[in-house]
Coordinates of C-alpha atoms in Angstrom, one line a residue:
M1 CA 170.2 -30.0 187.6
V2 CA 167.7 -30.0 184.7
K3 CA 164.9 -29.2 187.1
H4 CA 166.8 -26.2 188.5
I5 CA 167.5 -24.8 185.1
A6 CA 163.9 -25.2 184.0
G7 CA 162.7 -23.5 187.2
F8 CA 165.1 -20.6 186.8
T9 CA 164.0 -20.2 183.1
T10 CA 160.4 -20.2 184.2
L11 CA 161.0 -17.6 186.9
T12 CA 162.9 -15.4 184.5
L13 CA 160.1 -15.5 182.0
T14 CA 157.6 -14.6 184.7
V15 CA 159.6 -11.6 185.8
I16 CA 159.9 -10.4 182.2
V17 CA 156.2 -10.7 181.7
L18 CA 155.4 -8.9 184.9
L19 CA 157.8 -6.1 184.1
G20 CA 156.4 -5.7 180.7
T21 CA 152.9 -5.5 182.1
S22 CA 153.8 -2.9 184.7
F23 CA 155.3 -0.5 182.1
Q24 CA 152.3 -0.7 179.8
T25 CA 150.0 2.3 179.6
D26 CA 146.3 2.5 178.9
E27 CA 146.9 5.0 176.1
T28 CA 149.1 5.0 173.0
I29 CA 150.8 8.3 172.3
D30 CA 150.6 9.3 168.7
L31 CA 153.8 11.2 168.0
G32 CA 152.5 12.2 164.6
N33 CA 150.5 15.0 166.3
Y34 CA 153.8 16.7 167.4
S35 CA 156.2 18.6 165.2
T36 CA 159.1 21.0 165.5
E37 CA 158.4 22.6 162.1
G38 CA 158.6 26.4 162.3
L39 CA 160.4 26.4 165.7
N40 CA 163.8 28.2 166.0
L41 CA 166.0 25.4 167.5
N42 CA 169.3 27.3 167.1
Y43 CA 170.1 28.3 170.7
T44 CA 173.2 30.4 171.6
V45 CA 173.8 30.4 175.3
I46 CA 176.5 32.6 176.8
D47 CA 179.0 30.9 179.0
D48 CA 178.8 31.8 182.7
I49 CA 181.1 34.7 183.3
Q50 CA 183.6 33.5 185.8
E51 CA 186.5 35.8 185.4
S52 CA 186.5 39.6 185.8
D53 CA 188.5 40.2 182.7
E54 CA 185.8 38.5 180.6
L55 CA 183.2 40.8 182.1
L56 CA 185.3 43.9 181.5
A57 CA 185.8 42.9 177.9
L58 CA 182.1 42.6 177.4
L59 CA 181.5 45.9 179.0
N60 CA 184.2 47.6 177.0
E61 CA 182.5 46.4 173.9
N62 CA 179.4 48.3 175.1
D63 CA 177.4 45.1 175.1
S64 CA 176.7 45.1 178.8
D65 CA 172.9 45.0 178.1
E66 CA 173.4 41.5 176.5
A67 CA 176.0 40.1 179.0
F68 CA 173.6 38.2 181.1
T69 CA 174.6 35.6 183.6
P70 CA 172.5 34.2 186.5
Y71 CA 175.5 34.6 188.8
L72 CA 175.7 38.4 189.0
G73 CA 176.3 38.5 192.8
K74 CA 178.1 41.7 193.8
S75 CA 179.7 42.3 190.4
F76 CA 179.4 45.5 188.5
V77 CA 176.8 44.0 186.3
G78 CA 174.9 42.9 189.4
F79 CA 175.1 46.5 190.6
K80 CA 173.7 48.1 187.5
E81 CA 171.0 45.5 187.1
A82 CA 169.9 45.8 190.7
L83 CA 169.8 49.5 190.4
A84 CA 167.8 49.3 187.1
F85 CA 165.3 47.0 188.7
K86 CA 164.7 49.4 191.5
E87 CA 164.4 52.4 189.1
S88 CA 162.2 50.9 186.5
G89 CA 161.8 47.2 186.9
G90 CA 164.5 46.9 184.2
N91 CA 162.2 48.4 181.5
Y92 CA 164.0 50.3 178.8
N93 CA 160.7 51.9 177.7
S94 CA 159.7 53.2 181.1
V95 CA 158.7 56.9 181.7
N96 CA 157.7 57.8 185.2
T97 CA 155.3 60.5 186.3
Y98 CA 158.1 63.1 186.6
G99 CA 159.3 62.4 183.0
Y100 CA 162.4 60.4 183.9
L101 CA 163.3 58.0 181.1
G102 CA 164.3 54.4 180.4
K103 CA 165.8 51.5 182.3
Y104 CA 167.8 53.8 184.6
Q105 CA 165.4 56.7 184.8
F106 CA 167.5 59.6 183.4
G107 CA 166.3 63.2 183.5
A108 CA 166.8 65.3 180.4
S109 CA 169.3 67.6 182.1
T110 CA 171.5 64.7 183.1
L111 CA 171.4 63.3 179.6
K112 CA 172.7 66.6 178.2
L113 CA 175.7 66.5 180.6
I114 CA 176.8 63.2 179.0
G115 CA 176.1 64.3 175.4
I116 CA 172.5 63.1 174.7
H117 CA 170.2 65.8 173.4
N118 CA 167.3 63.8 172.0
P119 CA 165.4 62.0 174.8
A120 CA 162.9 60.4 172.4
K121 CA 165.7 58.6 170.5
F122 CA 167.4 57.8 173.8
L123 CA 164.3 56.0 175.0
K124 CA 164.2 53.8 171.9
N125 CA 167.8 52.8 172.1
P126 CA 168.7 50.2 174.8
R127 CA 172.4 50.2 174.0
L128 CA 172.6 54.0 174.3
Q129 CA 170.9 53.7 177.7
E130 CA 173.6 51.3 178.8
K131 CA 176.3 53.7 177.6
A132 CA 174.6 56.5 179.4
F133 CA 174.6 54.6 182.7
L134 CA 178.4 53.9 182.4
A135 CA 179.2 57.5 181.4
N136 CA 177.1 59.0 184.1
T137 CA 178.6 56.7 186.8
A138 CA 182.1 57.5 185.6
R139 CA 181.3 61.2 185.8
N140 CA 179.8 60.9 189.3
K141 CA 182.8 58.9 190.5
W142 CA 185.1 61.7 189.4
I143 CA 183.0 64.4 191.1
L144 CA 182.8 62.3 194.3
R145 CA 186.4 60.9 194.2
R146 CA 187.5 62.8 197.4
D147 CA 184.4 61.8 199.3
I148 CA 184.8 58.2 198.3
K149 CA 188.4 58.4 199.6
N150 CA 187.4 60.1 202.8
F151 CA 184.1 58.3 203.8
V152 CA 184.3 54.7 202.5
G153 CA 184.5 52.4 205.5
K154 CA 183.0 54.9 207.9
R155 CA 179.6 54.4 209.5
I156 CA 176.9 57.0 208.9
N157 CA 173.4 56.5 210.2
G158 CA 174.2 53.0 211.2
I159 CA 175.5 51.8 207.8
V160 CA 179.0 51.3 206.5
V161 CA 179.6 53.6 203.6
T162 CA 180.7 51.9 200.4
E163 CA 181.7 53.1 197.0
S164 CA 178.8 51.4 195.3
G165 CA 176.4 52.9 197.8
I166 CA 177.8 56.4 197.1
L167 CA 177.5 55.9 193.3
A168 CA 173.9 54.5 193.6
A169 CA 172.9 57.5 195.7
A170 CA 174.5 59.8 193.2
H171 CA 172.4 58.2 190.5
L172 CA 169.3 58.9 192.5
A173 CA 169.9 62.4 193.8
G174 CA 172.9 63.7 192.0
P175 CA 176.5 63.9 193.3
G176 CA 175.9 67.3 195.0
S177 CA 173.2 65.8 197.3
V178 CA 175.5 62.9 198.2
K179 CA 178.3 65.3 199.1
K180 CA 175.9 67.1 201.5
Y181 CA 174.7 63.8 203.0
L182 CA 178.3 62.6 203.7
R183 CA 179.7 65.8 204.9
S184 CA 176.8 66.4 207.2
Y185 CA 177.2 62.8 208.5
G186 CA 173.7 62.0 207.4
L187 CA 171.8 65.0 208.6
D188 CA 171.1 66.4 205.1
N189 CA 169.2 63.4 203.7
F190 CA 167.8 64.3 200.3
A191 CA 164.5 62.5 199.2
D192 CA 163.2 62.4 195.6
G193 CA 159.6 62.9 194.6
Y194 CA 158.6 59.5 195.7
G195 CA 160.2 59.8 199.1
T196 CA 163.3 57.6 198.3
T197 CA 166.3 59.0 200.2
V198 CA 170.0 59.1 199.8
Y199 CA 170.3 57.0 203.0
Y200 CA 168.1 54.2 201.5
Y201 CA 170.2 53.9 198.3
M202 CA 173.4 54.0 200.3
K203 CA 172.1 51.0 202.3
R204 CA 170.3 49.2 199.5
F205 CA 173.2 49.2 197.1
S206 CA 176.2 48.8 199.4
G207 CA 179.0 46.3 198.9
Y208 CA 179.0 45.9 195.1
D209 CA 182.3 45.9 193.2
T210 CA 182.3 49.1 191.2
S211 CA 186.1 49.3 190.7
F212 CA 185.5 48.7 187.0
V213 CA 184.3 52.3 186.7
K214 CA 187.1 54.8 186.2
P215 CA 186.6 58.4 187.3
N216 CA 186.1 60.6 184.2
R217 CA 185.2 64.2 184.4
K218 CA 184.4 64.4 180.7
A219 CA 182.6 61.1 180.3
K220 CA 180.1 61.0 177.4
A221 CA 177.7 58.4 176.2
I222 CA 178.1 59.5 172.5

């Protein structure tokens, strides 16, 4: 019995020595060379937005430019961010070769319709750009309300018409061009200066939930 205990003890000591050897490294790390001094370690991470009412509350506070979540999907925020990425790469400071401004590439004439008369200040104000997008989308939805009712669910040029596709195309080409496209069943297909068509936006941005936007003929960003 004593021999067995001694043998077990020897085996245990051997395993401990071997394990200790296997976890040794050739170099010793000097932690004195590392410091967190001067770093901002106060992180505030927004919770994932799971419920639509939380999203609407954020948008109603006009903080939609800060309401980021990696799970945008087909939400309204997903819609506006996808559209912004196509327009400018999401760059608030962008000005294209035709003079269209900001994250959503607004023209000066459209800005005037929603109450913005200083394009230079608009370009420097991300929050105002977000308000402008919401106001312009609400205005377009009012102008196109009958066409949304009459054409959503129908197939034109091989794609099913959706409300988000209509609103995206209106942002690109104006609501008048979208009316012509829908009422001609795709024959009158406006293209902008870069060759992007109403059809392309109708297809690219179909199926998003834009029910948050309420039609408003007098929508203003200011």
